[in-house]
Coordinates of C-alpha atoms in Angstrom, one line a residue:
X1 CA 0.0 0.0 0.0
X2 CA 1.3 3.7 -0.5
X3 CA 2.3 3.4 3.8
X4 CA 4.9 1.0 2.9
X5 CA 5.8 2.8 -0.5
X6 CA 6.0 6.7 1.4
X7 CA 6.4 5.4 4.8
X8 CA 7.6 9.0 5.4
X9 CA 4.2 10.7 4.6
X10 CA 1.8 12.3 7.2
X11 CA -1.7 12.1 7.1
X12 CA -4.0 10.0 4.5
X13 CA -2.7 7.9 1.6
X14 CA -5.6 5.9 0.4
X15 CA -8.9 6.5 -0.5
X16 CA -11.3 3.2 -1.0
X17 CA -14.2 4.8 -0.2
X18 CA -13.5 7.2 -3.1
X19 CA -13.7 4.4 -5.9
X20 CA -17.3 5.6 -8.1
X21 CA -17.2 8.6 -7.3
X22 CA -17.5 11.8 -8.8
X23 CA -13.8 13.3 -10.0
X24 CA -14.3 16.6 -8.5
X25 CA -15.8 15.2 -5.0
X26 CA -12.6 13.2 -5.0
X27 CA -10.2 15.6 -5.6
X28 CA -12.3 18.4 -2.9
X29 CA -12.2 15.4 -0.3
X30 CA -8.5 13.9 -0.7
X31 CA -6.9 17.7 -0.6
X32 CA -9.4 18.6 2.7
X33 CA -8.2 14.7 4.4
X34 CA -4.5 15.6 3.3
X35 CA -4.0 19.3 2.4
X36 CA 0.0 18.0 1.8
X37 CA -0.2 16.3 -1.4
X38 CA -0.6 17.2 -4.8
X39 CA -3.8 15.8 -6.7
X40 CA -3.6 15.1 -10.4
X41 CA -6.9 14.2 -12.6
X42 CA -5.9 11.0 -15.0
X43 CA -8.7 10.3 -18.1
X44 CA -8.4 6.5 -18.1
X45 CA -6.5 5.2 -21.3
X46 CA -3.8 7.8 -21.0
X47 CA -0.1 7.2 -21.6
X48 CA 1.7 8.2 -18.3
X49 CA 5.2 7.2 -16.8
X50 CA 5.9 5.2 -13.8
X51 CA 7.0 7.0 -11.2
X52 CA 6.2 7.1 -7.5
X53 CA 5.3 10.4 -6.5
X54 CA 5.3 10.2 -2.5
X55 CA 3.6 13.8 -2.6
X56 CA 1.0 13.4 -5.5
X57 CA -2.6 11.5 -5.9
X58 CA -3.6 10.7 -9.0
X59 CA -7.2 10.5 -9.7
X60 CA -7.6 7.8 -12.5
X61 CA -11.4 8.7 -14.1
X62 CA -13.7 7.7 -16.9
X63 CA -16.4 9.7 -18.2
X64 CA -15.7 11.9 -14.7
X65 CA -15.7 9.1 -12.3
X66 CA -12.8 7.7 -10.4
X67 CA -11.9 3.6 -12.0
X68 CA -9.1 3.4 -9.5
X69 CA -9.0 3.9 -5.5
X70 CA -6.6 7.1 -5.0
X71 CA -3.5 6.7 -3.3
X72 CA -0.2 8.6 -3.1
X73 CA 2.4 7.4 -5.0

């Protein structure tokens, strides 16, 4: 999980209850749970490199709602 990835980080790293939901909603309630993290919006489908990111979330959505459960990293 993104504890044993960033074992370093403060505050929330995953989001389950997120999964469904509405992009926006997500981003609002992952920057209000951890206000130290970046939060990136990802259309499902698009090409992106992989790197861990211990201060970033990205928000994997399709048709504006999350397909992945947010976590940092």
């Amino acid at each position: 999980m993104a504890s044993e990835i960033c074992p370093d980080n403060v505050g929330k790293q995953v989001w389950p209850e997120l999964l469904g939901a509405a992009a926006e909603v997500a981003v609002e309630t992952i920057r209000r749970e951890n206000p130290n993290v970046k939060v990136i919006i990802i259309d499902e489908g698009t090409s992106t490199i992989t790197v861990i990111l211990c201060d970033t979330v990205r928000v994997w959505v399709e048709r504006g709602i999350v397909v992945m459960v947010p976590a940092v990293g």
